[in-house]
PDB file of C-alpha atoms in Angstrom:
ATOM      1  CA  GLY A  10     -26.642   2.472  -9.937  1.00 28.00           C
ATOM      2  CA  ALA A  11     -23.386   0.885  -8.882  1.00 30.00           C
ATOM      3  CA  ALA A  12     -24.905  -0.580  -5.745  1.00 27.00           C
ATOM      4  CA  SER A  13     -27.323  -2.688  -7.763  1.00 27.00           C
ATOM      5  CA  VAL A  14     -24.720  -4.041 -10.160  1.00 32.00           C
ATOM      6  CA  ALA A  15     -23.514  -7.527  -9.237  1.00 34.00           C
ATOM      7  CA  THR A  16     -19.922  -8.263 -10.144  1.00 38.00           C
ATOM      8  CA  THR A  17     -17.841 -11.370 -10.514  1.00 47.00           C
ATOM      9  CA  ALA A  18     -14.104 -11.328 -11.210  1.00 48.00           C
ATOM     10  CA  VAL A  19     -11.787 -13.884 -12.737  1.00 52.00           C
ATOM     11  CA  ARG A  20      -8.050 -13.221 -12.575  1.00 47.00           C
ATOM     12  CA  ALA A  21      -5.054 -15.103 -13.915  1.00 48.00           C
ATOM     13  CA  LYS A  22      -2.185 -13.895 -11.751  1.00 44.00           C
ATOM     14  CA  ARG A  23       1.207 -12.193 -11.938  1.00 39.00           C
ATOM     15  CA  ARG A  24       0.684  -9.591 -14.690  1.00 35.00           C
ATOM     16  CA  SER A  25      -1.480  -6.498 -14.690  1.00 31.00           C
ATOM     17  CA  ALA A  26      -4.004  -6.100 -17.480  1.00 31.00           C
ATOM     18  CA  PHE A  27      -7.036  -3.928 -18.015  1.00 33.00           C
ATOM     19  CA  ILE A  28     -10.451  -5.491 -17.847  1.00 37.00           C
ATOM     20  CA  ARG A  29     -11.422  -6.472 -21.375  1.00 42.00           C
ATOM     21  CA  ASN A  30     -14.850  -6.943 -22.756  1.00 39.00           C
ATOM     22  CA  SER A  31     -17.167  -8.673 -25.129  1.00 37.00           C
ATOM     23  CA  CYS A  32     -20.804  -7.732 -25.337  1.00 34.00           C
ATOM     24  CA  ARG A  33     -23.350 -10.406 -26.197  1.00 36.00           C
ATOM     25  CA  PRO A  34     -26.420 -11.877 -24.516  1.00 35.00           C
ATOM     26  CA  ILE A  35     -25.651 -15.322 -23.110  1.00 38.00           C
ATOM     27  CA  CYS A  36     -28.176 -15.799 -20.320  1.00 41.00           C
ATOM     28  CA  GLY A  37     -31.636 -17.247 -19.999  1.00 40.00           C
ATOM     29  CA  ARG A  38     -34.828 -15.237 -19.558  1.00 39.00           C
ATOM     30  CA  GLY A  39     -33.640 -12.659 -22.077  1.00 39.00           C
ATOM     31  CA  ARG A  40     -31.168 -11.115 -19.635  1.00 42.00           C
ATOM     32  CA  LYS A  41     -27.769  -9.920 -20.732  1.00 43.00           C
ATOM     33  CA  LEU A  42     -24.499 -10.809 -19.081  1.00 48.00           C
ATOM     34  CA  ASP A  43     -21.588  -8.675 -20.255  1.00 45.00           C
ATOM     35  CA  PHE A  44     -17.817  -8.784 -20.058  1.00 46.00           C
ATOM     36  CA  VAL A  45     -17.291  -5.074 -19.557  1.00 40.00           C
ATOM     37  CA  PRO A  46     -14.390  -2.613 -19.719  1.00 35.00           C
ATOM     38  CA  GLY A  47     -13.097  -0.890 -16.615  1.00 35.00           C
ATOM     39  CA  LEU A  48     -10.103   0.769 -15.036  1.00 30.00           C
ATOM     40  CA  VAL A  49      -9.152  -1.715 -12.310  1.00 32.00           C
ATOM     41  CA  THR A  50      -5.939  -3.649 -12.905  1.00 32.00           C
ATOM     42  CA  ALA A  51      -4.938  -6.970 -11.368  1.00 34.00           C
ATOM     43  CA  ASP A  52      -2.440  -5.268  -9.054  1.00 35.00           C
ATOM     44  CA  GLU A  53      -5.151  -2.962  -7.725  1.00 37.00           C
ATOM     45  CA  THR A  54      -7.839  -5.508  -6.889  1.00 35.00           C
ATOM     46  CA  GLU A  55      -7.000  -5.494  -3.182  1.00 34.00           C
ATOM     47  CA  ARG A  56      -7.610  -1.736  -2.974  1.00 34.00           C
ATOM     48  CA  HIS A  57     -10.507  -1.108  -5.343  1.00 34.00           C
ATOM     49  CA  SER A  58     -13.914  -2.651  -5.873  1.00 33.00           C
ATOM     50  CA  VAL A  59     -14.863  -3.636  -9.408  1.00 34.00           C
ATOM     51  CA  ALA A  60     -18.349  -2.340  -8.622  1.00 35.00           C
ATOM     52  CA  ALA A  61     -16.922   1.157  -8.171  1.00 35.00           C
ATOM     53  CA  ASN A  62     -16.162   1.229 -11.881  1.00 38.00           C
ATOM     54  CA  ALA A  63     -19.582  -0.090 -12.870  1.00 37.00           C
ATOM     55  CA  PRO A  64     -21.146   3.289 -13.874  1.00 38.00           C
ATOM     56  CA  ARG A  65     -18.260   4.020 -16.253  1.00 37.00           C
ATOM     57  CA  ALA A  66     -18.323   0.449 -17.520  1.00 35.00           C
ATOM     58  CA  ARG A  67     -22.060   0.519 -18.184  1.00 34.00           C
ATOM     59  CA  ARG A  68     -21.682   3.718 -20.196  1.00 33.00           C
ATOM     60  CA  ASN A  69     -19.041   1.996 -22.268  1.00 33.00           C
ATOM     61  CA  LEU A  70     -21.281  -0.964 -23.066  1.00 30.00           C
ATOM     62  CA  VAL A  71     -22.629   0.854 -26.098  1.00 28.00           C
ATOM     63  CA  ALA A  72     -19.196   0.612 -27.702  1.00 28.00           C
ATOM     64  CA  ALA A  73     -18.338  -2.810 -26.256  1.00 30.00           C
ATOM     65  CA  SER A  74     -18.564  -4.730 -29.511  1.00 27.00           C
ATOM     66  CA  ALA A  75     -16.189  -2.337 -31.244  1.00 28.00           C
ATOM     67  CA  LEU A  76     -13.767  -2.367 -28.316  1.00 32.00           C
ATOM     68  CA  ALA A  77     -13.597  -6.145 -27.883  1.00 36.00           C
ATOM     69  CA  THR A  78     -10.272  -7.604 -28.939  1.00 38.00           C
ATOM     70  CA  PRO A  79      -8.802 -11.079 -28.518  1.00 47.00           C
ATOM     71  CA  ALA A  80      -5.931 -11.699 -26.123  1.00 46.00           C
ATOM     72  CA  PRO A  81      -2.494 -11.407 -27.780  1.00 49.00           C
ATOM     73  CA  SER A  82      -1.344 -14.721 -29.226  1.00 53.00           C
ATOM     74  CA  SER A  83       1.869 -14.520 -27.172  1.00 67.00           C
ATOM     75  CA  ARG A  84      -0.148 -14.723 -23.945  1.00 76.00           C
ATOM     76  CA  PRO A  85      -1.088 -18.295 -22.950  1.00 86.00           C
ATOM     77  CA  VAL A  86      -4.774 -18.934 -22.338  1.00 91.00           C
ATOM     78  CA  ALA A  87      -5.248 -19.658 -18.648  1.00 93.00           C
ATOM     79  CA  LEU A  88      -8.957 -20.444 -18.759  1.00 95.00           C
ATOM     80  CA  ALA A  89     -11.136 -21.205 -21.777  1.00 95.00           C
ATOM     81  CA  LEU A  90     -14.874 -21.821 -21.692  1.00 95.00           C
ATOM     82  CA  SER A  91     -16.251 -23.146 -24.970  1.00 94.00           C
ATOM     83  CA  GLY A  92     -19.944 -23.481 -25.757  1.00 94.00           C
ATOM     84  CA  ILE A  93     -20.928 -23.604 -22.093  1.00 94.00           C
ATOM     85  CA  THR A  94     -24.622 -24.182 -21.441  1.00 94.00           C
ATOM     86  CA  CYS A  95     -26.075 -24.952 -18.008  1.00 93.00           C
ATOM     87  CA  ALA A  96     -29.704 -26.030 -17.717  1.00 91.00           C
ATOM     88  CA  PHE A  97     -31.460 -27.186 -14.566  1.00 89.00           C
ATOM     89  CA  ALA A  98     -34.688 -29.051 -13.872  1.00 86.00           C
ATOM     90  CA  GLN A  99     -37.347 -26.918 -12.214  1.00 82.00           C
ATOM     91  CA  ARG A 100     -38.756 -28.269  -8.966  1.00 80.00           C
ATOM     92  CA  ASP A 101     -42.264 -26.895  -9.512  1.00 80.00           C
ATOM     93  CA  ARG A 102     -42.291 -27.851 -13.207  1.00 79.00           C
ATOM     94  CA  PRO A 103     -40.519 -31.222 -13.553  1.00 75.00           C
ATOM     95  CA  GLY A 104     -41.045 -31.355 -17.307  1.00 78.00           C
ATOM     96  CA  GLU A 105     -39.338 -28.022 -17.939  1.00 82.00           C
ATOM     97  CA  ARG A 106     -35.693 -26.964 -17.686  1.00 85.00           C
ATOM     98  CA  TYR A 107     -34.341 -23.556 -16.728  1.00 85.00           C
ATOM     99  CA  THR A 108     -31.336 -22.409 -18.749  1.00 88.00           C
ATOM    100  CA  ALA A 109     -29.028 -20.298 -16.595  1.00 89.00           C
ATOM    101  CA  VAL A 110     -26.376 -19.658 -19.273  1.00 90.00           C
ATOM    102  CA  ARG A 111     -26.339 -20.596 -22.946  1.00 92.00           C
ATOM    103  CA  ASP A 112     -23.480 -20.983 -25.457  1.00 92.00           C
ATOM    104  CA  VAL A 113     -20.854 -19.063 -23.514  1.00 91.00           C
ATOM    105  CA  ASP A 114     -17.424 -18.713 -25.105  1.00 93.00           C
ATOM    106  CA  LEU A 115     -14.755 -16.997 -23.019  1.00 92.00           C
ATOM    107  CA  ALA A 116     -10.955 -17.161 -23.178  1.00 93.00           C
ATOM    108  CA  ILE A 117      -8.893 -15.483 -20.445  1.00 92.00           C
ATOM    109  CA  GLY A 118      -5.166 -15.079 -20.972  1.00 92.00           C
ATOM    110  CA  ALA A 119      -2.560 -15.472 -18.254  1.00 90.00           C
ATOM    111  CA  GLY A 120      -2.215 -12.158 -16.443  1.00 88.00           C
ATOM    112  CA  GLU A 121      -5.635 -10.867 -17.493  1.00 90.00           C
ATOM    113  CA  PHE A 122      -8.296  -9.481 -15.208  1.00 90.00           C
ATOM    114  CA  VAL A 123     -11.874  -9.943 -16.408  1.00 90.00           C
ATOM    115  CA  ALA A 124     -15.016  -8.700 -14.659  1.00 89.00           C
ATOM    116  CA  VAL A 125     -18.404 -10.210 -15.446  1.00 88.00           C
ATOM    117  CA  VAL A 126     -21.216  -7.761 -14.756  1.00 87.00           C
ATOM    118  CA  GLY A 127     -24.924  -8.488 -14.934  1.00 86.00           C
ATOM    119  CA  PRO A 128     -28.210  -8.458 -12.983  1.00 86.00           C
ATOM    120  CA  THR A 129     -28.914 -10.887 -10.172  1.00 85.00           C
ATOM    121  CA  GLY A 130     -29.736 -14.386 -11.421  1.00 84.00           C
ATOM    122  CA  CYS A 131     -28.154 -14.041 -14.880  1.00 86.00           C
ATOM    123  CA  GLY A 132     -25.596 -16.817 -14.369  1.00 90.00           C
ATOM    124  CA  LYS A 133     -22.383 -15.182 -13.116  1.00 91.00           C
ATOM    125  CA  SER A 134     -21.918 -17.579 -10.200  1.00 92.00           C
ATOM    126  CA  THR A 135     -22.872 -20.495 -12.437  1.00 93.00           C
ATOM    127  CA  LEU A 136     -19.975 -19.648 -14.769  1.00 93.00           C
ATOM    128  CA  LEU A 137     -17.565 -19.476 -11.851  1.00 94.00           C
ATOM    129  CA  ASN A 138     -18.777 -22.818 -10.510  1.00 95.00           C
ATOM    130  CA  VAL A 139     -18.149 -24.336 -13.939  1.00 96.00           C
ATOM    131  CA  ALA A 140     -14.667 -22.767 -14.100  1.00 95.00           C
ATOM    132  CA  ALA A 141     -13.882 -24.126 -10.639  1.00 95.00           C
ATOM    133  CA  GLY A 142     -14.988 -27.622 -11.625  1.00 95.00           C
ATOM    134  CA  LEU A 143     -17.759 -27.662  -9.020  1.00 95.00           C
ATOM    135  CA  LEU A 144     -20.486 -27.831 -11.656  1.00 93.00           C
ATOM    136  CA  ALA A 145     -20.442 -29.902 -14.816  1.00 93.00           C
ATOM    137  CA  PRO A 146     -22.042 -27.962 -17.694  1.00 94.00           C
ATOM    138  CA  SER A 147     -24.947 -29.436 -19.640  1.00 93.00           C
ATOM    139  CA  SER A 148     -22.822 -28.936 -22.735  1.00 93.00           C
ATOM    140  CA  GLY A 149     -19.483 -27.368 -23.601  1.00 93.00           C
ATOM    141  CA  THR A 150     -15.923 -27.742 -22.375  1.00 95.00           C
ATOM    142  CA  VAL A 151     -13.489 -26.052 -19.974  1.00 96.00           C
ATOM    143  CA  ASP A 152      -9.738 -25.948 -20.588  1.00 95.00           C
ATOM    144  CA  VAL A 153      -7.178 -24.834 -17.993  1.00 95.00           C
ATOM    145  CA  PHE A 154      -3.799 -23.844 -19.442  1.00 94.00           C
ATOM    146  CA  GLY A 155      -4.489 -26.020 -22.458  1.00 92.00           C
ATOM    147  CA  GLU A 156      -5.663 -29.113 -20.560  1.00 93.00           C
ATOM    148  CA  ARG A 157      -9.273 -30.306 -20.521  1.00 95.00           C
ATOM    149  CA  LEU A 158     -10.813 -29.882 -17.060  1.00 93.00           C
ATOM    150  CA  ALA A 159     -12.215 -33.042 -15.495  1.00 91.00           C
ATOM    151  CA  GLY A 160     -13.313 -32.632 -11.898  1.00 91.00           C
ATOM    152  CA  ILE A 161     -12.048 -29.937  -9.535  1.00 93.00           C
ATOM    153  CA  ASN A 162      -9.837 -27.188 -10.982  1.00 95.00           C
ATOM    154  CA  ARG A 163      -6.717 -27.681  -8.867  1.00 92.00           C
ATOM    155  CA  ARG A 164      -5.026 -24.619 -10.359  1.00 93.00           C
ATOM    156  CA  ALA A 165      -7.737 -22.216  -9.227  1.00 94.00           C
ATOM    157  CA  GLY A 166      -8.539 -20.555  -5.929  1.00 93.00           C
ATOM    158  CA  TYR A 167     -12.209 -19.728  -5.409  1.00 94.00           C
ATOM    159  CA  MET A 168     -13.582 -17.023  -3.140  1.00 92.00           C
ATOM    160  CA  PHE A 169     -17.283 -17.803  -2.785  1.00 91.00           C
ATOM    161  CA  GLN A 170     -20.053 -15.237  -2.694  1.00 88.00           C
ATOM    162  CA  SER A 171     -21.377 -16.704   0.563  1.00 85.00           C
ATOM    163  CA  GLU A 172     -19.169 -16.985   3.628  1.00 82.00           C
ATOM    164  CA  SER A 173     -17.060 -20.126   3.762  1.00 86.00           C
ATOM    165  CA  LEU A 174     -15.185 -19.507   7.009  1.00 94.00           C
ATOM    166  CA  MET A 175     -15.182 -22.271   9.607  1.00 96.00           C
ATOM    167  CA  PRO A 176     -16.881 -20.807  12.711  1.00 96.00           C
ATOM    168  CA  TRP A 177     -14.818 -22.888  15.152  1.00 97.00           C
ATOM    169  CA  ARG A 178     -11.522 -21.550  13.763  1.00 97.00           C
ATOM    170  CA  THR A 179      -9.984 -18.147  14.414  1.00 97.00           C
ATOM    171  CA  ALA A 180      -9.203 -15.756  11.566  1.00 97.00           C
ATOM    172  CA  LEU A 181      -5.589 -16.970  11.570  1.00 97.00           C
ATOM    173  CA  ALA A 182      -6.601 -20.631  11.616  1.00 97.00           C
ATOM    174  CA  ASN A 183      -9.078 -20.092   8.785  1.00 97.00           C
ATOM    175  CA  VAL A 184      -6.442 -18.485   6.566  1.00 96.00           C
ATOM    176  CA  ALA A 185      -3.918 -21.197   7.432  1.00 96.00           C
ATOM    177  CA  ALA A 186      -6.351 -24.084   6.856  1.00 95.00           C
ATOM    178  CA  GLY A 187      -5.555 -24.686   3.175  1.00 93.00           C
ATOM    179  CA  LEU A 188      -1.827 -24.600   3.812  1.00 94.00           C
ATOM    180  CA  GLU A 189      -2.200 -27.012   6.728  1.00 94.00           C
ATOM    181  CA  PHE A 190      -4.177 -29.415   4.562  1.00 93.00           C
ATOM    182  CA  ARG A 191      -1.244 -29.330   2.120  1.00 91.00           C
ATOM    183  CA  GLY A 192       1.227 -30.029   4.889  1.00 92.00           C
ATOM    184  CA  THR A 193       2.953 -26.642   4.677  1.00 91.00           C
ATOM    185  CA  ARG A 194       5.280 -26.191   7.652  1.00 90.00           C
ATOM    186  CA  ASP A 195       5.140 -22.389   7.965  1.00 93.00           C
ATOM    187  CA  ALA A 196       1.354 -22.187   7.497  1.00 95.00           C
ATOM    188  CA  ALA A 197       0.749 -19.966  10.538  1.00 95.00           C
ATOM    189  CA  ALA A 198       3.463 -17.466   9.599  1.00 95.00           C
ATOM    190  CA  ARG A 199       2.246 -17.177   6.011  1.00 95.00           C
ATOM    191  CA  ALA A 200      -1.352 -16.833   7.177  1.00 96.00           C
ATOM    192  CA  GLN A 201      -0.370 -14.027   9.576  1.00 97.00           C
ATOM    193  CA  GLU A 202       1.412 -12.221   6.754  1.00 96.00           C
ATOM    194  CA  TRP A 203      -1.711 -12.334   4.590  1.00 95.00           C
ATOM    195  CA  LEU A 204      -3.881 -11.114   7.460  1.00 97.00           C
ATOM    196  CA  LYS A 205      -1.558  -8.100   7.644  1.00 96.00           C
ATOM    197  CA  ARG A 206      -1.863  -7.556   3.895  1.00 95.00           C
ATOM    198  CA  VAL A 207      -5.647  -7.339   4.113  1.00 94.00           C
ATOM    199  CA  GLY A 208      -5.497  -5.048   7.151  1.00 95.00           C
ATOM    200  CA  LEU A 209      -6.377  -7.610   9.816  1.00 95.00           C
ATOM    201  CA  GLY A 210      -2.976  -8.213  11.371  1.00 95.00           C
ATOM    202  CA  ALA A 211      -4.294  -7.153  14.768  1.00 95.00           C
ATOM    203  CA  PHE A 212      -7.162  -9.659  14.769  1.00 96.00           C
ATOM    204  CA  PRO A 213      -5.664 -13.151  14.313  1.00 96.00           C
ATOM    205  CA  ASP A 214      -7.411 -14.604  17.380  1.00 96.00           C
ATOM    206  CA  ARG A 215     -10.902 -13.351  16.518  1.00 97.00           C
ATOM    207  CA  TYR A 216     -13.554 -15.876  15.553  1.00 97.00           C
ATOM    208  CA  PRO A 217     -15.845 -15.172  12.564  1.00 96.00           C
ATOM    209  CA  HIS A 218     -18.776 -14.146  14.795  1.00 96.00           C
ATOM    210  CA  GLN A 219     -16.517 -11.511  16.383  1.00 97.00           C
ATOM    211  CA  LEU A 220     -15.719  -9.880  13.032  1.00 96.00           C
ATOM    212  CA  SER A 221     -17.800  -7.501  10.928  1.00 94.00           C
ATOM    213  CA  GLY A 222     -19.110  -8.581   7.517  1.00 91.00           C
ATOM    214  CA  GLY A 223     -16.357  -6.659   5.734  1.00 92.00           C
ATOM    215  CA  MET A 224     -13.673  -8.142   7.952  1.00 95.00           C
ATOM    216  CA  ARG A 225     -14.946 -11.662   7.290  1.00 95.00           C
ATOM    217  CA  LYS A 226     -14.774 -10.942   3.556  1.00 93.00           C
ATOM    218  CA  ARG A 227     -11.149  -9.922   3.952  1.00 94.00           C
ATOM    219  CA  VAL A 228     -10.375 -13.102   5.872  1.00 96.00           C
ATOM    220  CA  SER A 229     -11.918 -15.080   3.003  1.00 94.00           C
ATOM    221  CA  LEU A 230      -9.811 -13.124   0.517  1.00 94.00           C
ATOM    222  CA  ALA A 231      -6.637 -13.853   2.493  1.00 95.00           C
ATOM    223  CA  GLN A 232      -7.694 -17.494   2.784  1.00 94.00           C
ATOM    224  CA  THR A 233      -7.786 -17.699  -1.020  1.00 94.00           C
ATOM    225  CA  LEU A 234      -4.678 -15.642  -1.820  1.00 94.00           C
ATOM    226  CA  VAL A 235      -2.412 -17.402   0.679  1.00 94.00           C
ATOM    227  CA  LEU A 236      -2.566 -20.533  -1.496  1.00 93.00           C
ATOM    228  CA  ASP A 237      -1.018 -18.596  -4.416  1.00 92.00           C
ATOM    229  CA  PRO A 238      -3.290 -20.134  -7.072  1.00 94.00           C
ATOM    230  CA  ASP A 239      -2.553 -19.796 -10.784  1.00 93.00           C
ATOM    231  CA  ILE A 240      -6.140 -18.649 -11.367  1.00 94.00           C
ATOM    232  CA  LEU A 241      -8.203 -16.644  -8.906  1.00 93.00           C
ATOM    233  CA  LEU A 242     -12.005 -16.842  -9.071  1.00 95.00           C
ATOM    234  CA  MET A 243     -13.874 -14.302  -6.965  1.00 93.00           C
ATOM    235  CA  ASP A 244     -17.649 -14.071  -6.606  1.00 91.00           C
ATOM    236  CA  GLU A 245     -18.641 -10.578  -5.396  1.00 87.00           C
ATOM    237  CA  PRO A 246     -15.487 -10.306  -3.257  1.00 83.00           C
ATOM    238  CA  PHE A 247     -16.185  -6.705  -2.255  1.00 78.00           C
ATOM    239  CA  GLY A 248     -19.925  -7.043  -1.679  1.00 73.00           C
ATOM    240  CA  ALA A 249     -19.963  -6.680   2.126  1.00 61.00           C
TER     241      ALA A 249
END
């Protein structure tokens, strides 16, 4: 069912586009990770969960290969993963390596919204970590708007699957943190505006422990969106 389907979203901003797809196994342990079709557009991501479209998307997987089409040549490629493989040493078996993802090729055009759907442990978060520059792949390359990625992806905002709020900061201070680190003068005002956009305008002085799980997720979403990144990486953003 939809509740058991883990989702990860990657969005290049400013233009709406339907989720596109490509169906091919790219994960270890014989599991399949799919780029699946859906009905959520980039402009609707703040109101709809990708997981809500999972049943329809899973039914469409049968025709995924026939439906897959490349991004139009007129659209610049915002994020390109080429031949990405990530293998890790196993603690209990030092001589063996666990391959999380293998030979992944993915090109996402500017303005596209792409959802990666697959079972737990198939490598969705690993791909996002690679795209964010937090994890160097065992092999393969990452290009961001035509430039080879080396180190942190400064053009991407990343909403982690686990909570990343600072417990000693209020909701407002958490959202404003990135802007403050950049030296933005109106950080508090912009942070308050984004709290209103995610429905938390009445709770700027609440600390994370005073918010529900869903409210903390929305603070994290505002914390990412307030920076206005060129690429938005979201790991189960609606999973609370």
